[in-house]
CSV table of C-alpha atoms and ligand atoms in Angstrom, one decimal:
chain,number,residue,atom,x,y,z
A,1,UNK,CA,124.0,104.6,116.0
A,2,UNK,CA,124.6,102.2,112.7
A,3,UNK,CA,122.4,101.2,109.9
A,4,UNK,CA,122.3,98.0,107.7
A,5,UNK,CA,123.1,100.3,104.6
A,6,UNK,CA,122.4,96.6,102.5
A,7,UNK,CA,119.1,96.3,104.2
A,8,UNK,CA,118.2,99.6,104.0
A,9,UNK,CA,118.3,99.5,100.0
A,10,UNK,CA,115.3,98.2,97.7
A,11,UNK,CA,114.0,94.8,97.7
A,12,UNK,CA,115.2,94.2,94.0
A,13,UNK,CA,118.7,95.7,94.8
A,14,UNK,CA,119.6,94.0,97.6
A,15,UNK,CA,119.3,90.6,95.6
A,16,UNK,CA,121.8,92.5,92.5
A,17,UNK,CA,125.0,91.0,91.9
A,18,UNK,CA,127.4,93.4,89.7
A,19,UNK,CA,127.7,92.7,86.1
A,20,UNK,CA,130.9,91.1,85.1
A,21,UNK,CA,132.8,92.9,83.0
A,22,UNK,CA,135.3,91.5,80.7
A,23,UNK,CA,139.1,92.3,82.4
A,24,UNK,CA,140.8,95.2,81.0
A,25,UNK,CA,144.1,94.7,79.9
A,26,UNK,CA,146.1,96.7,82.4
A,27,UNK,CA,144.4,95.4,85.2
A,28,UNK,CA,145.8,91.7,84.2
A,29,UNK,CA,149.3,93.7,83.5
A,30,UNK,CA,149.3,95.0,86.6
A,31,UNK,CA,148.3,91.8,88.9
A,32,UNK,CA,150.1,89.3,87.2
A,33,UNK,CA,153.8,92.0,86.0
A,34,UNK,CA,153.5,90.4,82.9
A,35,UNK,CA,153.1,92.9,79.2
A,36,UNK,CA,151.7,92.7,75.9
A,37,UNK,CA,148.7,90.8,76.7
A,38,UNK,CA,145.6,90.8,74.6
A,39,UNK,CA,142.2,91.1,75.0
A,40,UNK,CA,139.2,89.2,73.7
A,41,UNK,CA,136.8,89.3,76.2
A,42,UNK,CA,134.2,92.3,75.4
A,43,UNK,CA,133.5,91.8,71.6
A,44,UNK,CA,135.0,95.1,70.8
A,45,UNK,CA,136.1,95.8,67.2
A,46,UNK,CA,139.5,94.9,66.5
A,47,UNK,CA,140.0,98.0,63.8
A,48,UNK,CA,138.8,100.2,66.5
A,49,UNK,CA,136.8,103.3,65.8
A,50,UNK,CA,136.1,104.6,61.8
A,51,UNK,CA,138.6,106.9,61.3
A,52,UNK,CA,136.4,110.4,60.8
A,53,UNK,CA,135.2,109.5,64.6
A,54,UNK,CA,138.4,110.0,65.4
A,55,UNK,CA,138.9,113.3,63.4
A,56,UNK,CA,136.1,114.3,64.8
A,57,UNK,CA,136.7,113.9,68.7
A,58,UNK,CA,139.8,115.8,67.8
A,59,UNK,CA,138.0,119.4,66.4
A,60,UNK,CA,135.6,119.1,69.8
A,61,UNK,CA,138.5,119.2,72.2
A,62,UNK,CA,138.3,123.0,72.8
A,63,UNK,CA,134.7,122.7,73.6
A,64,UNK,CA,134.6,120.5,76.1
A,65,UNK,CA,133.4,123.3,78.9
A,66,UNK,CA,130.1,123.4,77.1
A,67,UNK,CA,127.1,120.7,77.9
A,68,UNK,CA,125.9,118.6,74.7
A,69,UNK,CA,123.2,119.0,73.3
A,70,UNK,CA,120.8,117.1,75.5
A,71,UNK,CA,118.2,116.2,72.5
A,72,UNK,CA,121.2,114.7,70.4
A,73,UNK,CA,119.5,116.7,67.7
A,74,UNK,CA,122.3,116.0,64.7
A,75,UNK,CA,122.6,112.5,65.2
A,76,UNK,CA,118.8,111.9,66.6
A,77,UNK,CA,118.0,113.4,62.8
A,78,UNK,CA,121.0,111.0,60.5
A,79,UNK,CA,119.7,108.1,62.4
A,80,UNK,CA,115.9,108.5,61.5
A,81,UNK,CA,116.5,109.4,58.1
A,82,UNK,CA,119.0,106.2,57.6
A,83,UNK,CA,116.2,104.1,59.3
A,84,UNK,CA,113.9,105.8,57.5
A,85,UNK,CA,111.3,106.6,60.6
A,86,UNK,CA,111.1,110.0,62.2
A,87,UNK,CA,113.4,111.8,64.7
A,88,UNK,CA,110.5,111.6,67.4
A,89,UNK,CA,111.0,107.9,66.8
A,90,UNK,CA,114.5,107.6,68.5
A,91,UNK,CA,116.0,108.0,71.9
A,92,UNK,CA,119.6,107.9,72.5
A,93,UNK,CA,121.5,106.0,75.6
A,94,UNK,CA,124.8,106.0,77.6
A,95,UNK,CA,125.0,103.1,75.6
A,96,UNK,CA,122.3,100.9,74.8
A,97,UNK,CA,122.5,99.4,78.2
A,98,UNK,CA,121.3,102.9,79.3
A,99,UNK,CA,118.1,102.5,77.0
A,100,UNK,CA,117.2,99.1,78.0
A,101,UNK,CA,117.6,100.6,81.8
A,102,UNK,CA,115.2,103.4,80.6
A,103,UNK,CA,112.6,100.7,79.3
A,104,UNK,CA,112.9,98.7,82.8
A,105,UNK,CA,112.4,102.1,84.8
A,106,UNK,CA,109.6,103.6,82.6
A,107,UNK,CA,107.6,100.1,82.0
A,108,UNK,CA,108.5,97.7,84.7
A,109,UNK,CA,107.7,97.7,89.0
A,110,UNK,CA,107.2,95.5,91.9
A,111,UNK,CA,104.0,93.6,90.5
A,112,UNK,CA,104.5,93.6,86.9
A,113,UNK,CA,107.2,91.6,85.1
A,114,UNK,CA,109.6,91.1,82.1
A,115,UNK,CA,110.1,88.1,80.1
A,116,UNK,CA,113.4,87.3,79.0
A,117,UNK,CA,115.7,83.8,77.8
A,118,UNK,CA,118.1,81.8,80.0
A,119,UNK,CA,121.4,82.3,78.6
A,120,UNK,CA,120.9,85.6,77.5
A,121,UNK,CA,122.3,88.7,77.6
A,122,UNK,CA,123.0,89.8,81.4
A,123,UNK,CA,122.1,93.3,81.3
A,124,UNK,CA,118.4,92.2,81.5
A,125,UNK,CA,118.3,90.1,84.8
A,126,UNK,CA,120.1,93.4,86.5
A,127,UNK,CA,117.5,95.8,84.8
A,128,UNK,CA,114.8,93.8,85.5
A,129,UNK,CA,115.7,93.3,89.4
A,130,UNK,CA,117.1,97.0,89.9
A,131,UNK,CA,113.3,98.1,89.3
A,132,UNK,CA,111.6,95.1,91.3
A,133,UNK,CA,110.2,94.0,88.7
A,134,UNK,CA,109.8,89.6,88.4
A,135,UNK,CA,111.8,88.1,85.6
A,136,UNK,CA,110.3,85.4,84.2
A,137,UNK,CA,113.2,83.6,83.0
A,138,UNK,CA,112.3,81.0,79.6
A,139,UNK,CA,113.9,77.5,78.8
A,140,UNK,CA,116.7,78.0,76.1
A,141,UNK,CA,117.2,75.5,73.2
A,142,UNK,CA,118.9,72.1,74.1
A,143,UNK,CA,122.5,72.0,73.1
A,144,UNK,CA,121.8,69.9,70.3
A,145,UNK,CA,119.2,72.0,68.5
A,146,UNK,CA,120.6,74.0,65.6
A,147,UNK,CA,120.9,76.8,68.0
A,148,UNK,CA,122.2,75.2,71.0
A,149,UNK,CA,121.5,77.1,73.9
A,150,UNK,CA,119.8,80.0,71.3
A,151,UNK,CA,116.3,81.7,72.2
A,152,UNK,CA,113.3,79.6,72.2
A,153,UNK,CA,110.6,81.6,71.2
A,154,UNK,CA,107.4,79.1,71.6
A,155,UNK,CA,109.2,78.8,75.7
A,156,UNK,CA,109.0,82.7,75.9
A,157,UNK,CA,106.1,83.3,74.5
A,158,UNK,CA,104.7,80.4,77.0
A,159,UNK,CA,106.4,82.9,79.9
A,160,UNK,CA,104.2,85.8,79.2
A,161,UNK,CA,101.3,86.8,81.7
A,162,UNK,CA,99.3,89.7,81.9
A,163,UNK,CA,101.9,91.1,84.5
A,164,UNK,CA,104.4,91.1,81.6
A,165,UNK,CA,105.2,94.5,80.2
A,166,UNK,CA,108.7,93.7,78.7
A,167,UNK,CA,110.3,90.8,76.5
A,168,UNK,CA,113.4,91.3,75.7
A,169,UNK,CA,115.0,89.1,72.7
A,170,UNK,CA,118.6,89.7,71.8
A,171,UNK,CA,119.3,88.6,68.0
A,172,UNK,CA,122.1,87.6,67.7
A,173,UNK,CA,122.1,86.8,71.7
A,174,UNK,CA,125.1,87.7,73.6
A,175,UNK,CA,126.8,85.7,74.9
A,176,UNK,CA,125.5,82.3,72.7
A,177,UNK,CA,125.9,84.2,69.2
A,178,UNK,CA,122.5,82.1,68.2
A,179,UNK,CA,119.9,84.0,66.3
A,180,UNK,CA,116.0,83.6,65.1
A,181,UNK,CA,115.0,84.3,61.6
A,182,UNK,CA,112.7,86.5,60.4
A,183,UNK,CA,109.2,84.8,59.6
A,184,UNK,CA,109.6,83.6,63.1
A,185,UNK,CA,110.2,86.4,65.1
A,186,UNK,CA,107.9,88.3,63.6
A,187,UNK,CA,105.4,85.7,64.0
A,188,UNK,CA,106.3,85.8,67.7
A,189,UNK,CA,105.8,89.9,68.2
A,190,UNK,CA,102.6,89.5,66.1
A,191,UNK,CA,101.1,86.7,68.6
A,192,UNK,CA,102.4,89.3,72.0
A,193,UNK,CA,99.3,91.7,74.1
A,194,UNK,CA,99.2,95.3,72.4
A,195,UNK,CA,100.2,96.1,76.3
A,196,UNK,CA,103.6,93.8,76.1
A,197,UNK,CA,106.7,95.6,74.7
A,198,UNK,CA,109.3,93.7,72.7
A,199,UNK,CA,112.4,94.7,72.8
A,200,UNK,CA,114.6,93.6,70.1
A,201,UNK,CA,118.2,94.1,70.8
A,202,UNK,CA,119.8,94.4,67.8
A,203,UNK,CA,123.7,95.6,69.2
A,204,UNK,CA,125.5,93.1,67.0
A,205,UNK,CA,123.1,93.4,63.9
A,206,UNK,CA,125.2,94.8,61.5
A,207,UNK,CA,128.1,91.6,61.6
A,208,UNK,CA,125.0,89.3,60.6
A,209,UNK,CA,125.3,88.2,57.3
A,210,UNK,CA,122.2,85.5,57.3
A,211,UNK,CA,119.9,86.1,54.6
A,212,UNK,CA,116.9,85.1,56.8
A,213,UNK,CA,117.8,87.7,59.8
A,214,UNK,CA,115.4,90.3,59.8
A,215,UNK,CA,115.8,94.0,60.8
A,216,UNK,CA,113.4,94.6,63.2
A,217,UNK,CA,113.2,98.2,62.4
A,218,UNK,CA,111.4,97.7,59.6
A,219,UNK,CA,108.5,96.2,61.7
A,220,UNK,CA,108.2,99.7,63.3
A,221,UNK,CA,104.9,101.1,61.5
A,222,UNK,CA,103.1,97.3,62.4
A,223,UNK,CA,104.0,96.7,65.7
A,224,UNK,CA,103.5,99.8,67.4
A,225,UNK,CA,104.7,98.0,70.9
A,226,UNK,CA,108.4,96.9,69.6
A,227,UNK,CA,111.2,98.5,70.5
A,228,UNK,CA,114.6,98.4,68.6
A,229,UNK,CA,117.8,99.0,70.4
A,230,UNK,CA,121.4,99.1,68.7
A,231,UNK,CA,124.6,100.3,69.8
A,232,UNK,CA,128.0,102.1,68.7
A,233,UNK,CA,129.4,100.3,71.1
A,234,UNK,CA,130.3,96.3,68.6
A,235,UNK,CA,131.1,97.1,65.3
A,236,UNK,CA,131.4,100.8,65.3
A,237,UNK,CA,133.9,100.4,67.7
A,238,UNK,CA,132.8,103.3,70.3
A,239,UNK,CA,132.6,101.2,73.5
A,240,UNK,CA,134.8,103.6,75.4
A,241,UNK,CA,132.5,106.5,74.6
A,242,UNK,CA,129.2,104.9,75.6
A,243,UNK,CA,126.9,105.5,73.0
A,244,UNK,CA,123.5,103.6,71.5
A,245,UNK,CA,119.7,104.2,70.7
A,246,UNK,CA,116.3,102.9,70.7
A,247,UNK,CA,113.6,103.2,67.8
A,248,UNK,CA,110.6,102.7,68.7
A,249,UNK,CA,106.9,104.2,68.5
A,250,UNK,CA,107.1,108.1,69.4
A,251,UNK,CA,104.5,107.7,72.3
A,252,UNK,CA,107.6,105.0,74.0
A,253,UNK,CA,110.0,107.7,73.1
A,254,UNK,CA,108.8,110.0,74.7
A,255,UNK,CA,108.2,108.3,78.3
A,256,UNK,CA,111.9,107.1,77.9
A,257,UNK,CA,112.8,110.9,77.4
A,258,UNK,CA,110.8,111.7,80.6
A,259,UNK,CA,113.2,109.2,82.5
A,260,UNK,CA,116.4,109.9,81.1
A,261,UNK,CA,119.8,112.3,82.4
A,262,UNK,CA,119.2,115.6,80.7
A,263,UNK,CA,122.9,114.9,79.0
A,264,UNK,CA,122.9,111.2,79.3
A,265,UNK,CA,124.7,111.0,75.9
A,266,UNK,CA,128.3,113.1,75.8
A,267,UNK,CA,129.3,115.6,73.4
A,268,UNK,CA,132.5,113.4,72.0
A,269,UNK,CA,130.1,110.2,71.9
A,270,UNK,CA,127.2,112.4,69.9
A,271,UNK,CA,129.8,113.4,67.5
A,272,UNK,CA,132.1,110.5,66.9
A,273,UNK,CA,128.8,108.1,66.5
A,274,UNK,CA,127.6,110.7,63.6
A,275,UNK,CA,130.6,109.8,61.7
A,276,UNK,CA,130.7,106.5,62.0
A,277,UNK,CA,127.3,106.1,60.9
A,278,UNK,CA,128.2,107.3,57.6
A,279,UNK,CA,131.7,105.6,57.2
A,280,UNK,CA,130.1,102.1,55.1
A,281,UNK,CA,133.9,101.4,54.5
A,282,UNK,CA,134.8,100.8,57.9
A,283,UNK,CA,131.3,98.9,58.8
A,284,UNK,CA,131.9,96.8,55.1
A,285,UNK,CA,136.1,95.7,56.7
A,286,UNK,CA,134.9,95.0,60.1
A,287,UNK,CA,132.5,92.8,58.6
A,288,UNK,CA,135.1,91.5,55.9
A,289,UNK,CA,137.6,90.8,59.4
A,290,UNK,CA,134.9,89.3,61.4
A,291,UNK,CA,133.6,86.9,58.9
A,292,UNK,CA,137.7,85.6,58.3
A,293,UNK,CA,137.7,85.5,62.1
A,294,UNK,CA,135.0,83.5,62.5
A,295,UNK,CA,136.3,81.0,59.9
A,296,UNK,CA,139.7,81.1,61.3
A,297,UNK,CA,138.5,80.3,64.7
A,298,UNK,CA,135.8,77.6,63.6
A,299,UNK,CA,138.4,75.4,61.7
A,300,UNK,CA,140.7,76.0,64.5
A,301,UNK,CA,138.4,74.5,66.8
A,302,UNK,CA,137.1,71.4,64.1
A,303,UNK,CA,140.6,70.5,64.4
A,304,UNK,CA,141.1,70.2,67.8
A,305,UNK,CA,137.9,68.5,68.2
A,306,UNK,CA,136.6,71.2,70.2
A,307,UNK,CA,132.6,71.8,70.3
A,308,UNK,CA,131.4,75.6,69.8
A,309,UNK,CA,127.9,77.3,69.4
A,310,UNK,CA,127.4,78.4,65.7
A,311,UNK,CA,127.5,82.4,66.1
A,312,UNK,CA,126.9,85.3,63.7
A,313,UNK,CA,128.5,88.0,66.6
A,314,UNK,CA,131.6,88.8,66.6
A,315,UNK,CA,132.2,86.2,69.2
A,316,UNK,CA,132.0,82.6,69.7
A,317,UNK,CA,131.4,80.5,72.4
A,318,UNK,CA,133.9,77.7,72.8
A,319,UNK,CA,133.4,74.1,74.6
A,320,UNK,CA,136.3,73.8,76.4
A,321,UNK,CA,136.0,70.1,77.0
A,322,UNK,CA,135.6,70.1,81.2
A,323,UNK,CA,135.3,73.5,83.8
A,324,UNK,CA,136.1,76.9,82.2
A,325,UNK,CA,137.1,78.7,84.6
A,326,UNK,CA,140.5,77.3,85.6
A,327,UNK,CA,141.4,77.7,81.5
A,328,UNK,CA,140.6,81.3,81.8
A,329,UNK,CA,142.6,81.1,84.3
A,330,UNK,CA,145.6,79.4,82.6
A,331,UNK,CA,145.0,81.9,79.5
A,332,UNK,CA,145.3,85.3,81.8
A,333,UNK,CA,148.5,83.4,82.6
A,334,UNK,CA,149.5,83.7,78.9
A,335,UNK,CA,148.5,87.2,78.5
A,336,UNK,CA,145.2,86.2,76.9
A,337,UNK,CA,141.5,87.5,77.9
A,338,UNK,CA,138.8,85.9,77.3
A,339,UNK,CA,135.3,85.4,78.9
A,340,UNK,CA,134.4,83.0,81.3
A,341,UNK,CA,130.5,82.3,80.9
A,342,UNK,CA,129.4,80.3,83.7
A,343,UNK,CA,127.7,83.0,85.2
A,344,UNK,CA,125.3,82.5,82.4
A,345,UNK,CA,124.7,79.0,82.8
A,346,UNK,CA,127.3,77.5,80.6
A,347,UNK,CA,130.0,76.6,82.4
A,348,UNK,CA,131.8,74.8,80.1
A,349,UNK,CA,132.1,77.3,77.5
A,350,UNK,CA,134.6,80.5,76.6
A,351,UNK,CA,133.3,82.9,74.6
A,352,UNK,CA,136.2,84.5,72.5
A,353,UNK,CA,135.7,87.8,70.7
A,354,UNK,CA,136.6,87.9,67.2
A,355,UNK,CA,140.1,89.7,66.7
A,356,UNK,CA,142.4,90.1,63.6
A,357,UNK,CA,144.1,86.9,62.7
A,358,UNK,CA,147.2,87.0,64.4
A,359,UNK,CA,144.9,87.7,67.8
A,360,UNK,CA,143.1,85.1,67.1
A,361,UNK,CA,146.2,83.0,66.7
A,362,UNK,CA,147.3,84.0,69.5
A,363,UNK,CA,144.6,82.6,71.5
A,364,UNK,CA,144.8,79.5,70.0
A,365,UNK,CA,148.4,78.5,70.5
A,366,UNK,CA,147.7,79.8,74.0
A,367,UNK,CA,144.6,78.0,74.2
A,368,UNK,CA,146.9,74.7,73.1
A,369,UNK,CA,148.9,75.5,75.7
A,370,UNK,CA,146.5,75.5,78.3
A,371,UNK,CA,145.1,72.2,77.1
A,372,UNK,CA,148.2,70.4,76.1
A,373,UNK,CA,146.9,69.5,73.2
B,401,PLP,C1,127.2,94.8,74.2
B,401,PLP,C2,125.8,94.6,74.3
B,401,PLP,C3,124.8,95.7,74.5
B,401,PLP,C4,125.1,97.1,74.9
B,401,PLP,O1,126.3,97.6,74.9
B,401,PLP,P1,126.4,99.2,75.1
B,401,PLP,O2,127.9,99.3,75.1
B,401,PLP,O3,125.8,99.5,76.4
B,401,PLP,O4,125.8,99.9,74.0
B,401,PLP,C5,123.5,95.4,74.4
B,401,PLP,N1,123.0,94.2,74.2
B,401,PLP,C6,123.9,93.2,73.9
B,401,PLP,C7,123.3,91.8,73.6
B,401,PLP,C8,125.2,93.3,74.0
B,401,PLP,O5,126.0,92.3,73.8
């Protein structure tokens, strides 16, 4: 006797298509038997991990038969004291991905709903879904606005009903790069129900050098319904050990502790993420390499006549001139990843993470190449 295993699964997760993720190098090597290919397709950090994390995953090799501590106590306790909120105040993920998954689990069900922009980042759709929840998807920004194809916060707020127990706003989005300023997205969290959590997803906050974008932890005390979430994962260059947090009121906190994995953040992750907390060098050069990217990339792209969506990640979104996909495909051929991003509505697009100059030149000759320009 057989079973339909995909109709046998929930409502919401029957309807889930798997994230994307960007392809990893060896997996091109080995499809295509081609070698030193490069990738610029996750918006990783091209310096890679602060050197003390490093260090420090080293001296915690011999311990590795021993569980972590499940409350993250040493890094719960840097974190709150740099953010200057208490311990209570923080929860830590598998990544940050593993936080916002908390928030959908603990706060959203069939019946209620979660309000989120098109063109954002694509963790929330699958979060959202996974639980049953509706997503209540908001108009972006026309592409010539000053942040073309960025959140529109007036169309979001216009999305939230009194089923809605989640926004989430990315700033800077992924995978548009746009961001909203201060005075307005606090004027936005200000104007939400006391029963309506904002999420703020700050994961590529610290590359932002805009003197109007706010850091939304420091809304904590006011808005006792926002949540903050940030990630090891961009410019502390930690992606492979899955690490990031959410701040938030202690009352959230502690429901999102209820829901969690016992151990959901590693040993290695807990301890490398300490040090790279503290290593302002490393933060201050990725910042320095990203910014030069960025430039490099921009001009790059002005001279080719090429359209792109102003960013403060440490990636851009590039207007190919016609279908992206088939140039993605032409660039794998050149031993050059990047992301295609028509399964977020722009289908015309690349977005390119920022790597070190000659990475970055690399993709453009290869990019010339492609387009016989
Ligand atoms: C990369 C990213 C994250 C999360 O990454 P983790 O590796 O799970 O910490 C969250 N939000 C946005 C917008 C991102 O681009």
């Amino acid at each position: 006797m057989s079973c339909d295993f995909q109709a046998l699964a929930n409502a919401g997760v029957q309807k889930l298509m798997p994230y994307q993720p960007g392809k990893p190098v060896e997996e091109l090597e080995r499809e295509l038997g081609i070698s030193e290919s490069i990738k610029l397709a996750s918006n990783e950090n091209p310096l890679g991990p602060s050197p003390r994390a490093i260090q420090a995953l080293g001296s915690l090799l011999d311990q590795l038969a021993q569980y972590p501590d499940g409350n993250g106590f040493a890094l719960r306790n840097r974190l709150a004291e740099k953010l200057g909120v208490e311990a209570e105040c923080i929860t830590l993920g598998n990544g940050s991905n593993d936080v916002l998954e908390l928030i959908a689990r603990a706060y959203l069900a069939p019946g209620r709903s979660a309000v989120f922009s098109a063109h954002a980042f694509a963790v929330y759709p699958l979060a959202v879904q996974a639980v049953g929840a509706e997503a209540r998807v908001a108009a972006a920004h026309a592409p010539d606005h000053a942040m073309p194809w960025g959140h529109d916060l007036a169309a979001m707020a216009d999305q939230v009903t009194a089923t809605t127990r989640v926004i989430f706003v990315a700033n800077p989005n992924n995978p548009t790069g746009t961001w909203v300023d201060g005075q307005s997205l606090h004027d936005f969290i200000a104007a939400q129900p006391a029963d309506t959590l904002v999420v703020v997803d700050e994961a590529y906050c610290e590359y932002v050098e805009e003197p109007d974008y706010p850091d939304a932890t420091r809304w904590l005390a006011e808005f006792p319904n926002l949540i903050v979430t940030r990630t090891f994962s961009k410019i502390h260059g930690l992606a492979g050990l899955r690490i990031g947090y959410a701040v938030s009121h202690p009352q959230v906190a502690d429901i999102l502790n209820r829901v969690r994995q016992p151990f959901n953040t590693n040993a290695l992750a807990q301890a490398a993420a300490l040090e790279a907390l503290d290593d302002d060098a490393h933060v201050r050069q990725s910042v320095q390499v990203n910014r030069e990217g960025l430039q490099q990339l921009g001009q790059a792209f002005d001279e080719r006549g090429l359209g792109y969506i102003p960013s403060v990640g440490n990636f851009i979104c590039v207007d190919v001139g016609g279908e992206a996909e088939p140039v993605y495909q032409a660039l794998l051929h050149q031993g050059v990843i990047v992301r295609p991003v028509g399964g977020y509505g722009l289908p015309r697009h690349l977005r390119v993470t920022v790597g070190r100059a000659h990475e970055n030149r690399r993709f453009i000759d290869a990019l010339d190449q492609v387009l016989k320009r």
